[in-house]
Short mmCIF file of C-alpha atoms in Angstrom, two decimals:
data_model
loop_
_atom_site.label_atom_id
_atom_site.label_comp_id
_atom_site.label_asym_id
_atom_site.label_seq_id
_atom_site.Cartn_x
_atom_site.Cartn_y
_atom_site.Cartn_z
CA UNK A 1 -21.65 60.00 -40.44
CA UNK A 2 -23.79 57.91 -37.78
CA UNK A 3 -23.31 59.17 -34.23
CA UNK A 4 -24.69 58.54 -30.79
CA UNK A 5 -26.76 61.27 -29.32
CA UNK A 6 -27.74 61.65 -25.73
CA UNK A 7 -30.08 64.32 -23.84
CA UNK A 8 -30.17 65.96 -21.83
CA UNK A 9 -26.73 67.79 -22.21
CA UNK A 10 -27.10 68.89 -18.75
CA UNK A 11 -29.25 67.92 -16.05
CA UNK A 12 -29.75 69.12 -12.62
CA UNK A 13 -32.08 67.78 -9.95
CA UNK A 14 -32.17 67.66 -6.55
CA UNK A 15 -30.75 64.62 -3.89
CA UNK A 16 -33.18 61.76 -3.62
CA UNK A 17 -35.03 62.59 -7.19
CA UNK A 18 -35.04 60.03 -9.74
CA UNK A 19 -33.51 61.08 -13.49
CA UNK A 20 -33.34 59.00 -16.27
CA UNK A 21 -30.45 60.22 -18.96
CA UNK A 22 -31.08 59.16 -22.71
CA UNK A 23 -29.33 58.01 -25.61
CA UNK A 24 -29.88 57.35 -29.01
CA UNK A 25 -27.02 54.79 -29.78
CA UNK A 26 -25.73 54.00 -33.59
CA UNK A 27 -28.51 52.61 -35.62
CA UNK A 28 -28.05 48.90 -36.28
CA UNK A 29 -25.75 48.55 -33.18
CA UNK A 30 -26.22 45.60 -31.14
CA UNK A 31 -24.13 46.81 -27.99
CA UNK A 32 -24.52 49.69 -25.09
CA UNK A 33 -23.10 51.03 -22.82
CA UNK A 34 -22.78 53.24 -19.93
CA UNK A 35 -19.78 55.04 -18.55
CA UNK A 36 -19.55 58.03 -16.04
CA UNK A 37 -16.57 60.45 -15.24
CA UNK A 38 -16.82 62.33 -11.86
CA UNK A 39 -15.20 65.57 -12.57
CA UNK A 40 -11.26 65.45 -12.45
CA UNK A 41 -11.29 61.33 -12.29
CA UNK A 42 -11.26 58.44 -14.81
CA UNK A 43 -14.06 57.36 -17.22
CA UNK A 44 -15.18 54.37 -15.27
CA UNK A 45 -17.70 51.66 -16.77
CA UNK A 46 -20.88 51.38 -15.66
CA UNK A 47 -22.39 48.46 -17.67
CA UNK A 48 -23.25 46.93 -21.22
CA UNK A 49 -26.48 45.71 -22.19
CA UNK A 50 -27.16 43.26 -25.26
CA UNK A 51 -29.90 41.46 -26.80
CA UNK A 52 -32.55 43.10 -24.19
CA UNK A 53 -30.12 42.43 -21.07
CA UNK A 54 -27.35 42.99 -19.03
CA UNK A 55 -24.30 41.76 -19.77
CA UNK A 56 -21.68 42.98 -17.26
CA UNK A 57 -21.89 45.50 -14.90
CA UNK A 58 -19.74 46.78 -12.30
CA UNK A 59 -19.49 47.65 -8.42
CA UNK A 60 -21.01 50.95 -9.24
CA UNK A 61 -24.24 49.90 -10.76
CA UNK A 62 -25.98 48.80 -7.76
CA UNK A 63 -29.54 48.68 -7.14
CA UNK A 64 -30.39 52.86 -7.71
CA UNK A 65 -29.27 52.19 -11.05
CA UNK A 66 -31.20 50.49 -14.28
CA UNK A 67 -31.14 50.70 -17.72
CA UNK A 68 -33.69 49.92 -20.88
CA UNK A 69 -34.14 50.19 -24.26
CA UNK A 70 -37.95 50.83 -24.14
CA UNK A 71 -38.22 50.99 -28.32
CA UNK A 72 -35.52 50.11 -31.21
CA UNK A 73 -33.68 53.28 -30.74
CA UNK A 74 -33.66 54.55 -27.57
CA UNK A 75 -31.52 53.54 -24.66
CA UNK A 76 -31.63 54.79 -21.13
CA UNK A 77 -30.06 54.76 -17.87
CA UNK A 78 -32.63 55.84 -14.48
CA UNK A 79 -31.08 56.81 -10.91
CA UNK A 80 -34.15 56.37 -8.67
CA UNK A 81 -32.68 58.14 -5.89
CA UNK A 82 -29.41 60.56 -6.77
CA UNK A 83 -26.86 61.36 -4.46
CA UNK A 84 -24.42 64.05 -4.41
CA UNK A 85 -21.56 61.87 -5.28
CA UNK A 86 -23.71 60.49 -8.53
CA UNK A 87 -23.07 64.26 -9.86
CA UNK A 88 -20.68 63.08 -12.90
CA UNK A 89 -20.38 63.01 -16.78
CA UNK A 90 -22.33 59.82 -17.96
CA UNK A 91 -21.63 58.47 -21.64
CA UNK A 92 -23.23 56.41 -23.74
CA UNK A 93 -21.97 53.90 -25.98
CA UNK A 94 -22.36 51.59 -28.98
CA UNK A 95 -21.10 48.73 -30.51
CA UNK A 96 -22.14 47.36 -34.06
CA UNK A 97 -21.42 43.18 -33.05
CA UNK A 98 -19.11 41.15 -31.59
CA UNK A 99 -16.64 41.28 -34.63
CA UNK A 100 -16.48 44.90 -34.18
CA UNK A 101 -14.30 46.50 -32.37
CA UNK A 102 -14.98 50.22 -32.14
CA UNK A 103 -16.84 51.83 -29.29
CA UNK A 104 -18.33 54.46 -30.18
CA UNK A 105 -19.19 57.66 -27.65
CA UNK A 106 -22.32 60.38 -27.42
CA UNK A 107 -21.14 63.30 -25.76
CA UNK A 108 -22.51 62.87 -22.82
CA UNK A 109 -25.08 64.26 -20.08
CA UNK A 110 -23.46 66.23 -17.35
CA UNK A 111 -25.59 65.41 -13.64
CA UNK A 112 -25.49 67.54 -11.40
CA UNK A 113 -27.08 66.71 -8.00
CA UNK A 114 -28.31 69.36 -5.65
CA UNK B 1 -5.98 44.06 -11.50
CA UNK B 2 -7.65 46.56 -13.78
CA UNK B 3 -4.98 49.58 -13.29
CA UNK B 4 -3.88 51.67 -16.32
CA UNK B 5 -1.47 54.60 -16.07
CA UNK B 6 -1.02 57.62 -17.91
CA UNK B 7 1.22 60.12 -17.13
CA UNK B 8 -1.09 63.15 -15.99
CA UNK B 9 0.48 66.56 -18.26
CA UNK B 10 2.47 66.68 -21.79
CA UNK B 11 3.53 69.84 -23.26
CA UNK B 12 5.03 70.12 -26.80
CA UNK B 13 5.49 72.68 -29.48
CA UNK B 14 3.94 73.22 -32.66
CA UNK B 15 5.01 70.41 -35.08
CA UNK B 16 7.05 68.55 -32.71
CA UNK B 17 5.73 65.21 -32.30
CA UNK B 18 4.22 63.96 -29.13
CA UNK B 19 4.77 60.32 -27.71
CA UNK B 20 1.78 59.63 -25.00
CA UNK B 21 2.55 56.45 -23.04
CA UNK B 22 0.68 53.96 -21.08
CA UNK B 23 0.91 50.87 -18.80
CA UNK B 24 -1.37 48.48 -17.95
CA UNK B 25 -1.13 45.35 -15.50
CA UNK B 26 -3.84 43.09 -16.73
CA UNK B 27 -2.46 40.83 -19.87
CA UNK B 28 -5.99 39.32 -20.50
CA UNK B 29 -6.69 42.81 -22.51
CA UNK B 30 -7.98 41.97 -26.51
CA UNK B 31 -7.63 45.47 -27.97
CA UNK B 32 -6.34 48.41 -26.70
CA UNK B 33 -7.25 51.98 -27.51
CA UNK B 34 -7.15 55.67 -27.73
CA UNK B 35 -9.57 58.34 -27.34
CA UNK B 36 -9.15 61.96 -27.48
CA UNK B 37 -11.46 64.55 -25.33
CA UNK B 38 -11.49 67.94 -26.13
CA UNK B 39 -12.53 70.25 -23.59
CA UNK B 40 -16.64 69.97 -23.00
CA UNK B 41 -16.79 66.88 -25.94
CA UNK B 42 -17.15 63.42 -25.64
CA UNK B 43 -14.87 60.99 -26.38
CA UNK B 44 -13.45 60.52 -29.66
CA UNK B 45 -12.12 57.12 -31.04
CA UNK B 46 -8.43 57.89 -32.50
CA UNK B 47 -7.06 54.49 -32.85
CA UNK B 48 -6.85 50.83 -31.47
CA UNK B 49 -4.89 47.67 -31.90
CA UNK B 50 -5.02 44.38 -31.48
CA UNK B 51 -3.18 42.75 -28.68
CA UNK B 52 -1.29 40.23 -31.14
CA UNK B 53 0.23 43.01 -33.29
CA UNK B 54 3.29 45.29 -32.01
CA UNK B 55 2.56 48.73 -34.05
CA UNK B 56 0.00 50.15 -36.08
CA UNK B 57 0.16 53.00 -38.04
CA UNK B 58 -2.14 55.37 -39.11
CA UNK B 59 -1.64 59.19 -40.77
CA UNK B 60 0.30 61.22 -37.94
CA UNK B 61 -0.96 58.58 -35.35
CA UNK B 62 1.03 55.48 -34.43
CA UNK B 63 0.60 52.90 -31.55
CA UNK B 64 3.30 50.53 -30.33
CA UNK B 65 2.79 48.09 -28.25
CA UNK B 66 4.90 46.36 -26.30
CA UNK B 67 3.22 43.08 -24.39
CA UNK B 68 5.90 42.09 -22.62
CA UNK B 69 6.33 45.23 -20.63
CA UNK B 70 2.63 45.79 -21.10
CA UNK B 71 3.44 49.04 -22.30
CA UNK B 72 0.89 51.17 -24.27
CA UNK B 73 2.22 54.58 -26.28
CA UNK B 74 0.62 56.80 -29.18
CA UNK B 75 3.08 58.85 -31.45
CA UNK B 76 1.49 62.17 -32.61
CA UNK B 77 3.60 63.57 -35.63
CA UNK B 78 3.61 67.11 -36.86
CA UNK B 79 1.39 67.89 -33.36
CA UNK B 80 -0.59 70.67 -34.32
CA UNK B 81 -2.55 73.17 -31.74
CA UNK B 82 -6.08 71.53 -32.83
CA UNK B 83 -4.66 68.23 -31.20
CA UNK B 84 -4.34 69.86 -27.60
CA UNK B 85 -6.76 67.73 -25.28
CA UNK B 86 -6.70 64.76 -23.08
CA UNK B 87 -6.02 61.85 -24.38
CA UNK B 88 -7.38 58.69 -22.96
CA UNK B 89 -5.90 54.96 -23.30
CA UNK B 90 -8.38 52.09 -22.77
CA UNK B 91 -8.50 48.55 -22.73
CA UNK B 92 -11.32 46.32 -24.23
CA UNK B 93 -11.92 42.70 -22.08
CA UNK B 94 -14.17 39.94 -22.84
CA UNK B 95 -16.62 39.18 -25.15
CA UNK B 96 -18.85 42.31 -23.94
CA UNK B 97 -15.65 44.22 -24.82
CA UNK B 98 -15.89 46.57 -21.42
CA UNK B 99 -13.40 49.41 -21.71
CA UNK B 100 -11.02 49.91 -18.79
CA UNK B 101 -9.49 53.52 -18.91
CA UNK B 102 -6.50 55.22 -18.16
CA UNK B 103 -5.74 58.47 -15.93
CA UNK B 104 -5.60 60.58 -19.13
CA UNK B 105 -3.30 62.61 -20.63
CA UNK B 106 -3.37 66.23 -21.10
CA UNK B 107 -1.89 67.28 -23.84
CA UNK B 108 -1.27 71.32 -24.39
CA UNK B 109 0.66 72.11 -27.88
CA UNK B 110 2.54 75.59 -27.76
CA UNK B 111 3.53 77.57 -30.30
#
């Protein structure tokens, strides 16, 4: 069964270094997605990319924050400069079109920032 | 607003069924969903329905909806111990389909 994959599982760096978490989304799947879940709290959306560009994004992905999807099957998400409070669970997601409805999750890359 | 509320701990035994609920304030939702996290795992798609439809049904899961009271709630039957995790609600808005979650639920099943 097709899955999303993301590396690294766990990351650690220290405060002010960039990172750049990866994912491998669904193959054929049109949308992505990042989410994040600071320890204890809510899985909160980050953004959702589609057809080479943003589509939404929310209060949280501000400028520190971009994502790409450098070749047809990668899809990444960079910090430039981390901050304690960006230590979280981040998810990836992916969508097959707009008449599908499923999201599907990778199990995520725990950052932790030093 | 973009609120949704779970109730934070359910405990049940061994093939007792569970009932999960969830509220929501923002009507403009298209699907709604559930997720289940194990402990250390991402999150896995259980279920979803379709704002227009009032149940859905679906092996030991079922989801009823009610719109008017923009209430949310996932039926476990014959809970077993291998469904003890947190269980997430989400709802899915505009065309992008962004997911809005809820508080979780942590479900422990007892023998």
């Amino acid at each position: 069964e097709p899955e999303v994959t993301q590396t690294p599982s766990h990351q650690v760096t220290q405060m002010g270094q960039e990172v750049i978490l990866r994912c491998v989304p669904i193959s054929n799947h049109l949308y992505f997605y990042w989410y994040r879940q600071i320890l204890g709290q809510k899985v909160e959306f980050l953004v959702s990319f589609y057809n080479n560009e943003i589509s939404e994004k929310s209060e949280i992905f501000d400028d520190q924050f971009s994502v790409e999807r450098p070749d047809g099957s990668n899809f990444t998400l960079k910090i430039r400069s981390t901050k304690l409070e960006d230590s979280a669970m981040y998810f990836c997601a992916s969508r097959g079109g707009l008449a599908d409805n499923e999201q599907f999750f990778g199990p995520g890359t725990r950052l932790t920032v030093l | 607003g973009e609120d949704v509320e779970q109730s934070l701990f359910l405990s049940v035994r061994e093939g007792d069924s569970s009932v999960i609920n969830c509220t929501y304030t923002d009507s403009s939702s298209t699907y709604l969903y559930w997720y289940k996290q194990e402990p250390g795992a991402g999150l896995q798609l259980l279920t979803y329905i379709f704002s227009n439809m009032d149940m859905k049904q679906d092996q030991r899961l079922t989801v009823l909806l009610n719109k008017k009271d923009k209430h949310l709630s996932l039926r476990i039957a014959d809970t077993q111990t291998g469904d003890s995790a947190i269980y997430f609600c989400a709802r899915g808005t505009g065309g992008g389909n962004k997911l809005t979650f809820g508080t979780g639920t942590q479900l422990k099943v007892e023998l």
